[in-house]
Short mmCIF file of C-alpha atoms and ligand atoms in Angstrom, two decimals:
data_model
loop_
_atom_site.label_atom_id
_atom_site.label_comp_id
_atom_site.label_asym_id
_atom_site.label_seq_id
_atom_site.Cartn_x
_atom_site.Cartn_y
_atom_site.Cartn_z
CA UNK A 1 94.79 104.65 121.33
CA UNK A 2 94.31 101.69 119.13
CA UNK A 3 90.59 100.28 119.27
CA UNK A 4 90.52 96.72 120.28
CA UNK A 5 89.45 95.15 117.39
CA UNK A 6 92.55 96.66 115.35
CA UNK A 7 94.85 95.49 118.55
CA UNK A 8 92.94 92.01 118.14
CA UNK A 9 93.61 92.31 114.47
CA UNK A 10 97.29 92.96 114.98
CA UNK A 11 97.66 89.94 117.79
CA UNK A 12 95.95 87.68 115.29
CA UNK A 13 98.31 88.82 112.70
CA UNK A 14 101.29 88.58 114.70
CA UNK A 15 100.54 84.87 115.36
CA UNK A 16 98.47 83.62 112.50
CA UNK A 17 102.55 81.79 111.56
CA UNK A 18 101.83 79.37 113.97
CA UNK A 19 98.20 79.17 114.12
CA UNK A 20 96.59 80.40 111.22
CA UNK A 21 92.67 81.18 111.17
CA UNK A 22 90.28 77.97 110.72
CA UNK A 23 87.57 78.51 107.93
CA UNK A 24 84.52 77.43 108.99
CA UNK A 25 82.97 75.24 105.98
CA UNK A 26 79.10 75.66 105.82
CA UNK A 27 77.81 72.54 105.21
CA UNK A 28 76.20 73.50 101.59
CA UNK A 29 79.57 75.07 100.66
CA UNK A 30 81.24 74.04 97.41
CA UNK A 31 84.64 73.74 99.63
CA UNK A 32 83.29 70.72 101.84
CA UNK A 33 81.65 69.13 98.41
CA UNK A 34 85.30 69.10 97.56
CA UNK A 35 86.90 67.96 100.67
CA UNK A 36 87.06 64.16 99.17
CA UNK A 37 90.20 65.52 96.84
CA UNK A 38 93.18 65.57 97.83
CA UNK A 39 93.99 68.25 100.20
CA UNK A 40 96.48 70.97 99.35
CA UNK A 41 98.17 73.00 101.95
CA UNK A 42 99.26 76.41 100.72
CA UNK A 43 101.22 76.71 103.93
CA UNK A 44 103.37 73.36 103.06
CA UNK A 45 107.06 74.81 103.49
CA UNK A 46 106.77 77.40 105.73
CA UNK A 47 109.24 77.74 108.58
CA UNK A 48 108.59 80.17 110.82
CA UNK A 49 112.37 79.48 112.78
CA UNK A 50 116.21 80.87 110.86
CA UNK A 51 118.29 77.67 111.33
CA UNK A 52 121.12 78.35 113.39
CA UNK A 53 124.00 75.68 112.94
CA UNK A 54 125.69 73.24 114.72
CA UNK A 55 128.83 74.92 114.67
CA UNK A 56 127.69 77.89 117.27
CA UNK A 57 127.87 76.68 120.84
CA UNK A 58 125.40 77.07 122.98
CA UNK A 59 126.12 80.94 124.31
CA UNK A 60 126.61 81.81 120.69
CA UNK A 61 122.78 79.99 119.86
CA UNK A 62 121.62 81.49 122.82
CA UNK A 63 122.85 85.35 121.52
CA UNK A 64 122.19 84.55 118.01
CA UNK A 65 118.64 83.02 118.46
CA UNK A 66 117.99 86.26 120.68
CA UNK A 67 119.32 88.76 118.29
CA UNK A 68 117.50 87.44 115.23
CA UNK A 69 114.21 87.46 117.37
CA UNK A 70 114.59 91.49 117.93
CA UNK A 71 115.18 92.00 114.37
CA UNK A 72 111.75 90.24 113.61
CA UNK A 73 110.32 92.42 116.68
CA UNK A 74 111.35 95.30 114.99
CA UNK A 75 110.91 94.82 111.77
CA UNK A 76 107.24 94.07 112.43
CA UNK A 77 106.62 96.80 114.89
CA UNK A 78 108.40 99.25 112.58
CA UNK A 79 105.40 97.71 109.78
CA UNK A 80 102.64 98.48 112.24
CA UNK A 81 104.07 101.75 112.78
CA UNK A 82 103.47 102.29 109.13
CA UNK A 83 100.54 100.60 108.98
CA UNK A 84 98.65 102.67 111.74
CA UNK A 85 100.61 106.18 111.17
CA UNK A 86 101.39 105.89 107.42
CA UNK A 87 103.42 108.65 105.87
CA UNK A 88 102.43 111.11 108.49
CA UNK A 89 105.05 109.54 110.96
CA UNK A 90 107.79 111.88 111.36
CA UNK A 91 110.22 109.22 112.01
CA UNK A 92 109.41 107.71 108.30
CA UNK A 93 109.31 111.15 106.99
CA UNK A 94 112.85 111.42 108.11
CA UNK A 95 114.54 108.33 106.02
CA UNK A 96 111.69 108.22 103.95
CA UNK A 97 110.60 111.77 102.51
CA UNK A 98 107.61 111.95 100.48
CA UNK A 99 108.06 108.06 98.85
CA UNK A 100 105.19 105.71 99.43
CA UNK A 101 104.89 103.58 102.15
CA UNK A 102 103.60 100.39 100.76
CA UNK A 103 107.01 99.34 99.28
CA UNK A 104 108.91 99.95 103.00
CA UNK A 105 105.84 97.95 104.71
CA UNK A 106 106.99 94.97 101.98
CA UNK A 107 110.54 94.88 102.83
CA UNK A 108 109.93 95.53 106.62
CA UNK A 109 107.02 92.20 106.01
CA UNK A 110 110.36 90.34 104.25
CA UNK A 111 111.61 90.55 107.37
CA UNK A 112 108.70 90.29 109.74
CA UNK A 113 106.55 87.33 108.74
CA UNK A 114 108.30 85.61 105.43
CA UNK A 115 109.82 82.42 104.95
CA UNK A 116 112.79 81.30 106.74
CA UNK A 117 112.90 77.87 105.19
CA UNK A 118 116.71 77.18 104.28
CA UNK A 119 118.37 80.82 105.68
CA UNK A 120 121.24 79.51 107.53
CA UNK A 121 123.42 81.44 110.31
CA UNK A 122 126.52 79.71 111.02
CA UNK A 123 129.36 80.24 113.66
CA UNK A 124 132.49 78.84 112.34
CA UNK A 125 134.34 80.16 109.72
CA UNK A 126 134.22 78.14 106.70
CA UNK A 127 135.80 80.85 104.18
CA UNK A 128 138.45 82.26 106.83
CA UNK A 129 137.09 85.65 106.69
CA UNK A 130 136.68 86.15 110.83
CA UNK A 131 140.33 84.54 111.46
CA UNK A 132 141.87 86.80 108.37
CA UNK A 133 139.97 90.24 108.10
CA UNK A 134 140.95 92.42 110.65
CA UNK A 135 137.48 94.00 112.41
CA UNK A 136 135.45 91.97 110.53
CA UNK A 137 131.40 90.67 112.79
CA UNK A 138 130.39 88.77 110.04
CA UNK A 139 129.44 88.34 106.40
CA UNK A 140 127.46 86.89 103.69
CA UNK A 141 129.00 83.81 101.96
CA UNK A 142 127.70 85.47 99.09
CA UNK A 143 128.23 82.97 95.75
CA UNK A 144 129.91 80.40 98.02
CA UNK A 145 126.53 79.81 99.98
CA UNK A 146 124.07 82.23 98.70
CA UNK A 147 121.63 81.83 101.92
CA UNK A 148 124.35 81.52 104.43
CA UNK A 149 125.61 84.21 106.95
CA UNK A 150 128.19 83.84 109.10
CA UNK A 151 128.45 85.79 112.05
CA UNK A 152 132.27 86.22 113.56
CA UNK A 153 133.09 86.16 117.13
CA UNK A 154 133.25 89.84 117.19
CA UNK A 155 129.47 90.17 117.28
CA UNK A 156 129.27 88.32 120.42
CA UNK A 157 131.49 90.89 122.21
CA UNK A 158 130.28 94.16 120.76
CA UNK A 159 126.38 93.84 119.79
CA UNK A 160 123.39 95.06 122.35
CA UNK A 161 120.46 94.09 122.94
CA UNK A 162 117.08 95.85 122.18
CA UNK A 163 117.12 96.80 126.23
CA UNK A 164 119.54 99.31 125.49
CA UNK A 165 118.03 101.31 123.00
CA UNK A 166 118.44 104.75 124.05
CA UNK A 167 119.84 104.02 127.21
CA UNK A 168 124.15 104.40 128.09
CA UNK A 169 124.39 107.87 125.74
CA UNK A 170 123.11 106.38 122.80
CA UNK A 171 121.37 109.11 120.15
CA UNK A 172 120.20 108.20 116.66
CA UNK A 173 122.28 111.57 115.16
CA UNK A 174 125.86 110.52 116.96
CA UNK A 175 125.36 106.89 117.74
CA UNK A 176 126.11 103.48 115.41
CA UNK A 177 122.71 102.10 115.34
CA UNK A 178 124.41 98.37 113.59
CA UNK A 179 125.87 98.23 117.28
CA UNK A 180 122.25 96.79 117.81
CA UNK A 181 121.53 93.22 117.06
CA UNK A 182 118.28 94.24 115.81
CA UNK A 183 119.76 96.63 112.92
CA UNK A 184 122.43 94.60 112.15
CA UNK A 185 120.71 91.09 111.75
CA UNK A 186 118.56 93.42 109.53
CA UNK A 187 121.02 94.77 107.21
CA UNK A 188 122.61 91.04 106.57
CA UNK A 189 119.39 89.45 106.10
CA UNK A 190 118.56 91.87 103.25
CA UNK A 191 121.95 90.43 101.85
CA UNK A 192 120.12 87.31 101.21
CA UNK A 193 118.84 86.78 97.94
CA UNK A 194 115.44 84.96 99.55
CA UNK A 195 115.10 88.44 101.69
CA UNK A 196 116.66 91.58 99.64
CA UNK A 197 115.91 90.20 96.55
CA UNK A 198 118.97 91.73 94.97
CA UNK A 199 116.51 94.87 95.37
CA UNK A 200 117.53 96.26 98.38
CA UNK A 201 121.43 97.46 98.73
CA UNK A 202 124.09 100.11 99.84
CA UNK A 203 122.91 103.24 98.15
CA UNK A 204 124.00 105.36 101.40
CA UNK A 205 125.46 103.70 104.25
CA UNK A 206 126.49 107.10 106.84
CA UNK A 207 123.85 108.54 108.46
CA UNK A 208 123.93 111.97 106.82
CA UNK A 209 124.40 110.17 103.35
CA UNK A 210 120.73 108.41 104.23
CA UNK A 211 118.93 111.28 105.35
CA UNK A 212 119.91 113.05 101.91
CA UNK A 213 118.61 109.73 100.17
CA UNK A 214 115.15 110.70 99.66
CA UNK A 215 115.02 114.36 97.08
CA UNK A 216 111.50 115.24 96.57
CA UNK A 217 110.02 112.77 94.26
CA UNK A 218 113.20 111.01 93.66
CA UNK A 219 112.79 108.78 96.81
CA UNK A 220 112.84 104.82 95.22
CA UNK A 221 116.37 104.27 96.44
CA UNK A 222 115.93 104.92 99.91
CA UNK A 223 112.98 102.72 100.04
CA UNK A 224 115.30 99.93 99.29
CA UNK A 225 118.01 101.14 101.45
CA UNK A 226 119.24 98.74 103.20
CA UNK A 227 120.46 101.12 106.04
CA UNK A 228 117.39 103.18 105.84
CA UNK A 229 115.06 99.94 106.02
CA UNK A 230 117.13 98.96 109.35
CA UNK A 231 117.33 102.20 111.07
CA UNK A 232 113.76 103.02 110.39
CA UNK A 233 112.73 100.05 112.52
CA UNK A 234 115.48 100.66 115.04
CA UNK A 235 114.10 104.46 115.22
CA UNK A 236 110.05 103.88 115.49
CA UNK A 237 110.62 101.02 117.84
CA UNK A 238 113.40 103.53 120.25
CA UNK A 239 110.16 106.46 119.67
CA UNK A 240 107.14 104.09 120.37
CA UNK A 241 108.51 101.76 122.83
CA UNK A 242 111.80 102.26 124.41
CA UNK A 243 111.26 106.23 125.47
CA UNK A 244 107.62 106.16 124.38
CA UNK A 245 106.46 109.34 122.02
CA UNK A 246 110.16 110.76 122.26
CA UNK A 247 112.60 108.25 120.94
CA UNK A 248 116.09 109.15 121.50
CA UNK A 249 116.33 111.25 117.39
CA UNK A 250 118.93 113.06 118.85
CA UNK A 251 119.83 116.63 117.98
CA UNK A 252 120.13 118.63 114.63
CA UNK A 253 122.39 121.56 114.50
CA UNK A 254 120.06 124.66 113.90
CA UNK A 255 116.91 123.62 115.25
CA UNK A 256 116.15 122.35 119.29
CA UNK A 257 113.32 120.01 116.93
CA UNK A 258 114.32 116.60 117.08
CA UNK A 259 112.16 115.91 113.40
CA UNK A 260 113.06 118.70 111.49
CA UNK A 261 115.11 116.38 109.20
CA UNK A 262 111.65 115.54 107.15
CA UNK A 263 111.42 115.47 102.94
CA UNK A 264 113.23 118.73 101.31
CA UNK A 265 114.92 119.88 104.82
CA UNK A 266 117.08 116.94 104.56
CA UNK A 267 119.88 118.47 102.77
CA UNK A 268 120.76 120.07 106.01
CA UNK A 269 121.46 116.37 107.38
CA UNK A 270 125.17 116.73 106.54
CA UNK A 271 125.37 119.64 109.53
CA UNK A 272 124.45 116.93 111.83
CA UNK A 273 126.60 117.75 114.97
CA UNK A 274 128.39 115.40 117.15
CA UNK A 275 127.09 115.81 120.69
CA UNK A 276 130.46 116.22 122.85
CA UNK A 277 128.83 114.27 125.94
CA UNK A 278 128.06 111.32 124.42
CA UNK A 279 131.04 110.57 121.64
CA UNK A 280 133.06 109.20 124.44
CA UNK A 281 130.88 106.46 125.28
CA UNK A 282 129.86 106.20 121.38
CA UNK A 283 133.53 105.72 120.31
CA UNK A 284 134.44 102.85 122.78
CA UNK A 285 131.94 100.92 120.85
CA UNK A 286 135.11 98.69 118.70
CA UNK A 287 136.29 101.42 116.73
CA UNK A 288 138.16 99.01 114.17
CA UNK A 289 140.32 99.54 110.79
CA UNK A 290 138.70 98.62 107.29
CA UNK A 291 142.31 97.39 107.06
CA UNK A 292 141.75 93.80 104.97
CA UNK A 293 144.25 91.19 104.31
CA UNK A 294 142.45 90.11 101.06
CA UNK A 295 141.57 92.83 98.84
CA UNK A 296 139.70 89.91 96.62
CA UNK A 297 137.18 89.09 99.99
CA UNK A 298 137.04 92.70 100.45
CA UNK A 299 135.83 93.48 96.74
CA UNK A 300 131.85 93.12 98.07
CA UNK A 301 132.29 94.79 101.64
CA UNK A 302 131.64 97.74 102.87
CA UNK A 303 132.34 100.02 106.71
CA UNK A 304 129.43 100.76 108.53
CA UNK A 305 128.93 103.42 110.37
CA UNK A 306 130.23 101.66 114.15
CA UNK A 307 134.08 100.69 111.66
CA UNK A 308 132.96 97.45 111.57
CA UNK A 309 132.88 96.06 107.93
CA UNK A 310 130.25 93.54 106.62
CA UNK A 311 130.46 91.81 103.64
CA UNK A 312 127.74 90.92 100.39
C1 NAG B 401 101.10 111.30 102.13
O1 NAG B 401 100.33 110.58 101.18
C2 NAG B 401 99.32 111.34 100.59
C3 NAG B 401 98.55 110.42 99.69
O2 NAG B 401 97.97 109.42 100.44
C4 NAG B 401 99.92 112.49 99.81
O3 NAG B 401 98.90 113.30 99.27
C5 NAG B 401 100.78 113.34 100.76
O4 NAG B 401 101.46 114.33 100.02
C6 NAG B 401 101.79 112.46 101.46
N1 NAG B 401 102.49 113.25 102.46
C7 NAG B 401 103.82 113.24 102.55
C8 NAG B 401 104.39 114.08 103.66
O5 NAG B 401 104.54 112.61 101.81
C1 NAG B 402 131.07 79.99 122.62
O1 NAG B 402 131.97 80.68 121.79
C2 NAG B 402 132.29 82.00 122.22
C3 NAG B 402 133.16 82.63 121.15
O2 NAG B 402 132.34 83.12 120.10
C4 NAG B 402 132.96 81.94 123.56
O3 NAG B 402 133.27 83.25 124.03
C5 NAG B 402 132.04 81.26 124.55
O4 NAG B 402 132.68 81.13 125.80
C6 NAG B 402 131.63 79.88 124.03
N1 NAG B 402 130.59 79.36 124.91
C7 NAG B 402 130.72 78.15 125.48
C8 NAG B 402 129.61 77.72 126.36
O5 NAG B 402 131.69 77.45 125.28
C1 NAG B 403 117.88 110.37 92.13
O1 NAG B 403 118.78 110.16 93.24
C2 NAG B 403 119.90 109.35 92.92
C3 NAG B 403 120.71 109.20 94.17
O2 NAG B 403 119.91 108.76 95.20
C4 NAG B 403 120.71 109.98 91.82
O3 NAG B 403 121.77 109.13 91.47
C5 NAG B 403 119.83 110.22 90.59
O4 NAG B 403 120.57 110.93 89.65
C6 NAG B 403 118.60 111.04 91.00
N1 NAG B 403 117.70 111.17 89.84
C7 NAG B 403 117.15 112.31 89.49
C8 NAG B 403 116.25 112.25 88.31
O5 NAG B 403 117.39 113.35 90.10
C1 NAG B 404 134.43 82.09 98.96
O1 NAG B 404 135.40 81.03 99.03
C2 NAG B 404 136.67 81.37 98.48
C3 NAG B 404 137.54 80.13 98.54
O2 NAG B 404 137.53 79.60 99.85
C4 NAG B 404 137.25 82.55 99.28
O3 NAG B 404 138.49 82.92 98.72
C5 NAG B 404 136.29 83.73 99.22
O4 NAG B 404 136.79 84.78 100.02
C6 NAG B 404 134.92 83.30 99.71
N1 NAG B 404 133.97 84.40 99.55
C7 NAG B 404 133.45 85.04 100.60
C8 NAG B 404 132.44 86.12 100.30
O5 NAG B 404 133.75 84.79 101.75
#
């Protein structure tokens, strides 16, 4: 169990965006002999709120707003994870292997607590990509609009919501964890400069491709996965709060242990099996072509693991 004064820690943390802590100023403090300058407020410029635009309806605000708020819940419970289990977690030992955590907490705090100021998620399509590209939920406007995503009608038909993690059949090991609005709202905000960086990318994208990321000490690339960074969160949140100490890992072929997929083992991620019972229900998630009518869009996309293809 936590003790209270690191859960009082944590809800002070989680809220200090809107209300950070007051400073009490003795009154023989150097600070309050000061006070007659000019004040300065390191905060100035911090928006706590993504800007949806006025081109999504209200539904689409009401899905998007919703969405985006799981992918902050996650991303900050998948940092407290870390923070509290460090790299004894088995579910960070699994995307993860021996790499430090301090560089995951950072990209995970990108997502949880950072700026918003300016990161704009729009509905219409201003660069024809959602009327023209077959299959495609959305996409960065990349060098046309550098901190603007647009998000494709698609998503509002096929995404879930953080209530049915684990539940209808879903497993991490067969399942398409971008089907998620947490995971995926992840994975395109690290496609914004202000949030990725240009640091974190595609280095593996398939499941068994990011569970062979991390070789022994040669783990800096999955600790800027973008898919790794995404399904981490999606992971510790399904084993800590959805089905609470179990998760939903799924199975590994060779071993009934849901974890054995940790540091040097992963090699053996590629034998991942596809659990017969479930597929059905997996593969009527849309199952859609990476057939493009532009190859120029298409130069900076890439398919995820649910078909759908999302764009840099
Ligand atoms: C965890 O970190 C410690 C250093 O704090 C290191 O000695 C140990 O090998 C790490 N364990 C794993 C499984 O990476
Ligand atoms: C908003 O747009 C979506 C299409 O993305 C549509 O399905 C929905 O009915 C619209 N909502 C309203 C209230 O018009
Ligand atoms: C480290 O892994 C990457 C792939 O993730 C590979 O391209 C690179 O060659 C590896 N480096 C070493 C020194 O093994
Ligand atoms: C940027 O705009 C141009 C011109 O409208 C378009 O051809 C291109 O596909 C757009 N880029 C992206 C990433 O949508």
């Amino acid at each position: 169990m936590l003790s209270p004064a690191l859960v009082l820690a944590f809800t002070l943390y989680a809220s200090h965006a809107t209300a950070l802590p007051v400073v009490p100023t003795s009154t023989f403090s150097p600070a309050a002999a000061l006070s007659s300058t000019p004040s300065y407020d390191w905060t100035d410029g911090y928006i706590s709120e993504f800007t949806i635009h006025s081109s999504c309806n209200a539904t689409e605000r009401h899905e998007l707003s919703f969405g985006l708020e799981q992918a902050v819940l996650v991303a900050r419970h998948a940092k407290e994870h870390l923070l509290i289990h460090g790299n004894e977690s088995v579910v960070y030992q699994k995307y993860f292997g021996q790499g430090p955590t301090a560089p995951v907490i950072g990209w995970l705090d990108k997502i949880a607590t950072a700026n918003r100021a300016g990161l704009i998620f729009r509905c219409d399509d201003p660069d024809q990509n959602c009327a023209t590209q077959l299959g495609w939920a959305g996409h960065h406007r990349g060098s046309n609009a550098t901190s603007e995503t647009v998000i494709c009608p698609l998503s509002y038909t096929s995404r879930l919501h953080l209530t049915a993690l684990c539940a209808r059949g879903f497993v991490f090991s067969t399942g398409k964890p971008n089907t998620y609005w947490a995971a995926d709202l992840m994975h395109r905000l690290y496609h914004l400069p202000a949030v990725g960086e240009g640091e974190v990318d595609h280095y593996a994208d398939t499941y068994a491709d990011l569970l062979s990321l991390p070789q022994g000490t040669n783990y800096t690339n999955a600790g800027k996965n973008s898919a790794s960074l995404s399904y981490f969160a999606l992971e510790a949140y399904a084993y800590d709060i959805s089905v609470p100490g179990e998760g939903c890992a799924g199975k590994v072929e060779h071993d009934d242990h849901d974890y054995d997929v940790v540091s040097s083992t992963v090699t053996s991620a590629a034998t991942i099996t596809m659990s017969s019972e479930f597929s059905t229900l997996i593969s009527a998630t849309p199952a859609v072509a990476a057939a493009t009518t532009s190859a120029a869009a298409a130069a900076n996309c890439h398919t995820h693991d649910d078909g759908v293809v999302h764009c840099s």
